[in-house]
Coordinates of N, CA and C in Angstrom, one line a residue:
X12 N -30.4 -9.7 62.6 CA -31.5 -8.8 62.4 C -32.8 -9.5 62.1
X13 N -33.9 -9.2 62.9 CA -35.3 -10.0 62.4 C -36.2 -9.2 62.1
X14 N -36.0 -9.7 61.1 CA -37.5 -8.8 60.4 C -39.0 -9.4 60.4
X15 N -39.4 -8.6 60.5 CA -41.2 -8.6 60.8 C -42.2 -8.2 59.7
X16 N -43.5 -9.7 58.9 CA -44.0 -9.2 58.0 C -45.2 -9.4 58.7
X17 N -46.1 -8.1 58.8 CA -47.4 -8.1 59.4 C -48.6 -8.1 57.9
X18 N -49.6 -8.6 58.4 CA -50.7 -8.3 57.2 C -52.1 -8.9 58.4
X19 N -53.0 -8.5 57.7 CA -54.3 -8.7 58.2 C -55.1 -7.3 58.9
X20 N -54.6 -6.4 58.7 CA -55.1 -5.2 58.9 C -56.7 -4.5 58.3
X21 N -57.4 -3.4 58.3 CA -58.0 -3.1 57.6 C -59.6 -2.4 57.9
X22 N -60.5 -2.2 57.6 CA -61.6 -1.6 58.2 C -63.0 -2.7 58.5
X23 N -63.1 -2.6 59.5 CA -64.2 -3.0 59.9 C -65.2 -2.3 60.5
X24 N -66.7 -2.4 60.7 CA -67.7 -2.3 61.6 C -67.5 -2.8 62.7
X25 N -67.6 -1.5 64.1 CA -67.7 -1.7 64.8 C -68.3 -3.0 65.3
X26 N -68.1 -3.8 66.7 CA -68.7 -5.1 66.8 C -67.9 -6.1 65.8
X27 N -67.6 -6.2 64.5 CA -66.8 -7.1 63.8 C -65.2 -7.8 64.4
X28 N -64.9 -8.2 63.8 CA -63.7 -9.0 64.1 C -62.5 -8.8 63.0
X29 N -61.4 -8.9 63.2 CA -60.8 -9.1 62.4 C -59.1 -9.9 63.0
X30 N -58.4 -10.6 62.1 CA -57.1 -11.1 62.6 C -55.7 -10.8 62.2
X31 N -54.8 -9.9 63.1 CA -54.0 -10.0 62.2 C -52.3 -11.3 62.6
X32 N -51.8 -11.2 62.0 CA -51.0 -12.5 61.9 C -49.3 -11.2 61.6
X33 N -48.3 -12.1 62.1 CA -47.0 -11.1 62.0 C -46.0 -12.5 61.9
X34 N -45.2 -12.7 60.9 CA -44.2 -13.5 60.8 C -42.9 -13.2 61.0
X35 N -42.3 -13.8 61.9 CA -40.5 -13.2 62.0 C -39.6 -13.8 60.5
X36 N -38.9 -13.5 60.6 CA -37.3 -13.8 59.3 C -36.9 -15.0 60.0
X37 N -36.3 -14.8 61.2 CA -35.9 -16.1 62.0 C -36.0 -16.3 63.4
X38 N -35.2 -16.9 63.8 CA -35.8 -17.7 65.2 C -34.3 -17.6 65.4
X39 N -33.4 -16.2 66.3 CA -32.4 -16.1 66.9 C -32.2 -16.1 68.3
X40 N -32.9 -15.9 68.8 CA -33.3 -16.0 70.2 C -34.2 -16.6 71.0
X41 N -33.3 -17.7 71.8 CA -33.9 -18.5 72.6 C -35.3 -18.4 73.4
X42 N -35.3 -17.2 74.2 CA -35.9 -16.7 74.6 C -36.2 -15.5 73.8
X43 N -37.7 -15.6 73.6 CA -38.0 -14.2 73.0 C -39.8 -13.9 73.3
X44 N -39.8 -12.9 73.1 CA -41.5 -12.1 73.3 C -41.7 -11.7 71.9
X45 N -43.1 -12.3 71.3 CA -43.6 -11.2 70.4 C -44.8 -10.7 70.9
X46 N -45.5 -9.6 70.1 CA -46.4 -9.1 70.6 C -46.6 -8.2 69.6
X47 N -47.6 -7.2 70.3 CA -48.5 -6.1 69.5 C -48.4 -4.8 70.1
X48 N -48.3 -4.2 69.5 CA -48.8 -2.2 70.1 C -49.6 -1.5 69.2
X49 N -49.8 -0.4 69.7 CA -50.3 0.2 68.9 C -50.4 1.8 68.9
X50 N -51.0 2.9 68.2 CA -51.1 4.0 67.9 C -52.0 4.3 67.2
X51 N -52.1 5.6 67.5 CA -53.7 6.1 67.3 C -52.7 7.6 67.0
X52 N -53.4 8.3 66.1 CA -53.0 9.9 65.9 C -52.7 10.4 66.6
X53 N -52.0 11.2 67.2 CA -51.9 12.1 68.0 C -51.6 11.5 69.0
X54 N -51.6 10.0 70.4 CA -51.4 9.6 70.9 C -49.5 8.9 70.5
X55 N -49.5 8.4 71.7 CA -48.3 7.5 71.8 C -48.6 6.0 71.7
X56 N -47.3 5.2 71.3 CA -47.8 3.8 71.5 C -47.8 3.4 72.2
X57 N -48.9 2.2 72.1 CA -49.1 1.4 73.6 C -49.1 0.3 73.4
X58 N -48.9 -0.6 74.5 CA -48.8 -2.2 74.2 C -50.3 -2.4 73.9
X59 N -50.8 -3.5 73.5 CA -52.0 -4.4 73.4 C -51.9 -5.6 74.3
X60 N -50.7 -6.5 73.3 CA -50.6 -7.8 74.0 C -49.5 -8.3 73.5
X61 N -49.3 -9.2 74.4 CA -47.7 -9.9 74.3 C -47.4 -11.3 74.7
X62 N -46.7 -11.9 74.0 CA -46.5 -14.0 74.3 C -45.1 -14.2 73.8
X63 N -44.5 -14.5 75.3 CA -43.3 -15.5 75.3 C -43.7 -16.6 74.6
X64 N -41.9 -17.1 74.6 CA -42.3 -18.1 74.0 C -42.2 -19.1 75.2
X65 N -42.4 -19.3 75.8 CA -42.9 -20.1 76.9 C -44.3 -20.1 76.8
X66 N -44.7 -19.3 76.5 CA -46.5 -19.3 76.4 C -47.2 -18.1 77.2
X67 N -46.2 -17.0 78.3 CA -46.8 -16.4 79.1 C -47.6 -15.1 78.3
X68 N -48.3 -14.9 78.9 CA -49.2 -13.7 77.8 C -49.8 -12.4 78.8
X69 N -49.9 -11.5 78.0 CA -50.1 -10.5 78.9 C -50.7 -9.3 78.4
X70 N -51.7 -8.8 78.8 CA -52.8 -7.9 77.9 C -52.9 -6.6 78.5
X71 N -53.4 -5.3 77.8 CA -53.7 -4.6 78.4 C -55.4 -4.6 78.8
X72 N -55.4 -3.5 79.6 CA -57.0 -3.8 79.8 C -57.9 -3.7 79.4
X73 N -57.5 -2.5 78.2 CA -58.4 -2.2 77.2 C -59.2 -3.4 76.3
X74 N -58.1 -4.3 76.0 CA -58.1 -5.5 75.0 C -58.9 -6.9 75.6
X75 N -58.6 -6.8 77.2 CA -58.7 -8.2 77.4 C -60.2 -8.4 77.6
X76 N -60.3 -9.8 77.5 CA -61.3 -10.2 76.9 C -62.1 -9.9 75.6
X77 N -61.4 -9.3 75.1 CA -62.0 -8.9 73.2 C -61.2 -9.7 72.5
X78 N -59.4 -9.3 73.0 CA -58.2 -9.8 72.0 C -58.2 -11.2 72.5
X79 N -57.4 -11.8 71.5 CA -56.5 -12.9 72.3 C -55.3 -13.3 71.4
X80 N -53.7 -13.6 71.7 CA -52.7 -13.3 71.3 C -52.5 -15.0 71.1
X81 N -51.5 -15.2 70.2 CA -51.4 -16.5 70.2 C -49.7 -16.8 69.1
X82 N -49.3 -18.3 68.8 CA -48.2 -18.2 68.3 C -47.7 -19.4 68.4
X83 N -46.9 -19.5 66.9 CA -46.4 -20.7 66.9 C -45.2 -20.7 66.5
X84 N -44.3 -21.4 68.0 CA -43.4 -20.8 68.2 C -42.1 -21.3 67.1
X85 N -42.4 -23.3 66.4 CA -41.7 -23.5 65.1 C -41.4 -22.7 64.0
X86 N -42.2 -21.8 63.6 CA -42.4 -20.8 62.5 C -42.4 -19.5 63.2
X87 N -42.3 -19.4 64.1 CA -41.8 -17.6 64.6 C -43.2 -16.8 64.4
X88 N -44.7 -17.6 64.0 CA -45.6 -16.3 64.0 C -46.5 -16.3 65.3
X89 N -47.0 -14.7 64.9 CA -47.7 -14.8 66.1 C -49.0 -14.2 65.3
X90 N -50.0 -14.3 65.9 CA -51.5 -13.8 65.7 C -52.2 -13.0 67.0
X91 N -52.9 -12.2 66.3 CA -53.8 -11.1 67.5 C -55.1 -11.6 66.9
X92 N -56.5 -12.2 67.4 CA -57.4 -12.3 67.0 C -57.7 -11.1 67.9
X93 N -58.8 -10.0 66.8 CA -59.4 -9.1 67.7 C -61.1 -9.0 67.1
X94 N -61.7 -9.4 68.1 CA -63.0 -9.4 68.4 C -63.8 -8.1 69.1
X95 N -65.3 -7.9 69.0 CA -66.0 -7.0 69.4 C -64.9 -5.9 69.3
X96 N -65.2 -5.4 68.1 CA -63.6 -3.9 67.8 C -64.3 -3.1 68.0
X97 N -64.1 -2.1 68.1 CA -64.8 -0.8 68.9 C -64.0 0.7 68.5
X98 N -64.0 1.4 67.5 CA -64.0 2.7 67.0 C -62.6 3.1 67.9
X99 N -62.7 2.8 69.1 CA -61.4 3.1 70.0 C -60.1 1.8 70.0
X100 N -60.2 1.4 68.8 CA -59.2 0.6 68.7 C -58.7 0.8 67.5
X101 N -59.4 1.8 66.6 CA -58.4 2.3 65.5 C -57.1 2.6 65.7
X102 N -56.0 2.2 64.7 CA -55.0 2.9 65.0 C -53.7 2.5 64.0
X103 N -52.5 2.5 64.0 CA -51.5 1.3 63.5 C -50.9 0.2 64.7
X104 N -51.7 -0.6 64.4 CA -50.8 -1.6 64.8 C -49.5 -2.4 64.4
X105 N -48.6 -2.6 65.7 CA -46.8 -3.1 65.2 C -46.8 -4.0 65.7
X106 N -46.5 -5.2 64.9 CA -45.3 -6.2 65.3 C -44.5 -6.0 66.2
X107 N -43.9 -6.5 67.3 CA -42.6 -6.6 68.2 C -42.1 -7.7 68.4
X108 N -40.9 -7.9 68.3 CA -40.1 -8.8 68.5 C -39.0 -8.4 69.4
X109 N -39.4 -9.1 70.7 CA -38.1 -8.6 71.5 C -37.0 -10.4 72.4
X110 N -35.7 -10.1 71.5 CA -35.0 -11.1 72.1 C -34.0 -10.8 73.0
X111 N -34.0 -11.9 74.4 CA -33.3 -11.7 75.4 C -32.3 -12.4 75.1
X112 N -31.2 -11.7 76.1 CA -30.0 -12.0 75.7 C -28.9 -11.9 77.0
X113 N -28.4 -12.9 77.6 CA -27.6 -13.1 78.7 C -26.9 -12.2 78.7
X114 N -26.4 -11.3 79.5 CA -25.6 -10.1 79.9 C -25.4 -9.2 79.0
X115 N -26.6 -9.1 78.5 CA -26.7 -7.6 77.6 C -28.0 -7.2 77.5
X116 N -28.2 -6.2 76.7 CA -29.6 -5.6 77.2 C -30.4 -6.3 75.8
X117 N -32.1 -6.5 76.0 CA -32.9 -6.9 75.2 C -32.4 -6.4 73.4
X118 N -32.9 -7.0 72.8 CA -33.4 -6.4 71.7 C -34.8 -6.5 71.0
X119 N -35.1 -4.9 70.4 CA -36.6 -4.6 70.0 C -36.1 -4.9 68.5
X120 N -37.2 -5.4 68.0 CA -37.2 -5.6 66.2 C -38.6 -4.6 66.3
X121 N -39.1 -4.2 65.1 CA -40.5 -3.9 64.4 C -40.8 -3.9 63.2
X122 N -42.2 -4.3 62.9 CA -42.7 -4.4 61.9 C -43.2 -2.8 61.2
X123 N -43.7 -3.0 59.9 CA -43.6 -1.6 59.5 C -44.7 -1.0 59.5
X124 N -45.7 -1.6 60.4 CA -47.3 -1.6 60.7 C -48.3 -1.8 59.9
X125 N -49.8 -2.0 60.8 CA -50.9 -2.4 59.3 C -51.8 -1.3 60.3
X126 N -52.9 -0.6 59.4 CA -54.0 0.0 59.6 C -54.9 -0.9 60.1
X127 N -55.9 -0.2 61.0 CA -56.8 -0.8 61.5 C -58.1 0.0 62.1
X128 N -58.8 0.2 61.3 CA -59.7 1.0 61.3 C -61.7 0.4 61.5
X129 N -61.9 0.8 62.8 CA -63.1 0.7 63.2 C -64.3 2.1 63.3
X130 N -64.8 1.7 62.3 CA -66.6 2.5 61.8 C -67.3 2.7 63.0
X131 N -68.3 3.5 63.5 CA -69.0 3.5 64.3 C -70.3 2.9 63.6

């Protein structure tokens, strides 16, 4: 079981920046993706961004070129820097941890989410 500690959440002015950072429990899977989602009220979640550990990375469109996802893969953490934040990026953001697994199906871990709140 891996667990997920997120922190770096919180309110900013629009245009500001902020980083958040998510550490795994451990390093069980060889192959693994962490990444980010997110949620907004009333909406469903959606990915942001996401990094194998190979290095491959992959954004939505909303994010790209504001976000950038990163991670190191000895210590299991990963970071979202998010730049020029914008009122439409409020929401909870989650940790994901998903490890692949030879002839069986993935597994999703999550974190218990951090707020993220952008001011007009």
């Amino acid at each position: 079981q891996v667990q997920l500690v997120e922190s770096g959440g919180g309110l900013v002015q629009a245009g500001g920046s902020l980083r958040l950072s998510c550490a795994a429990s451990e390093s069980t899977f060889t192959i693994n993706r962490m990444g980010w989602y997110r949620q907004a009220p009333g909406e469903q979640r959606e990915l942001v961004a996401t990094i194998w550990s190979t290095g491959y990375t992959n954004y939505s469109d909303s994010v790209k070129g504001r976000f950038t996802i990163s991670r190191d893969n000895a210590k299991e953490i990963v970071w979202l820097q998010m730049n020029s934040l914008k009122p439409g990026d409020t929401a909870v953001y989650y940790c994901n941890y998903r490890g692949l697994r030879v002839g069986a199906p993935d597994l999703d871990f999550w974190g218990q989410g951090t707020q993220v709140t952008v001011s007009s």
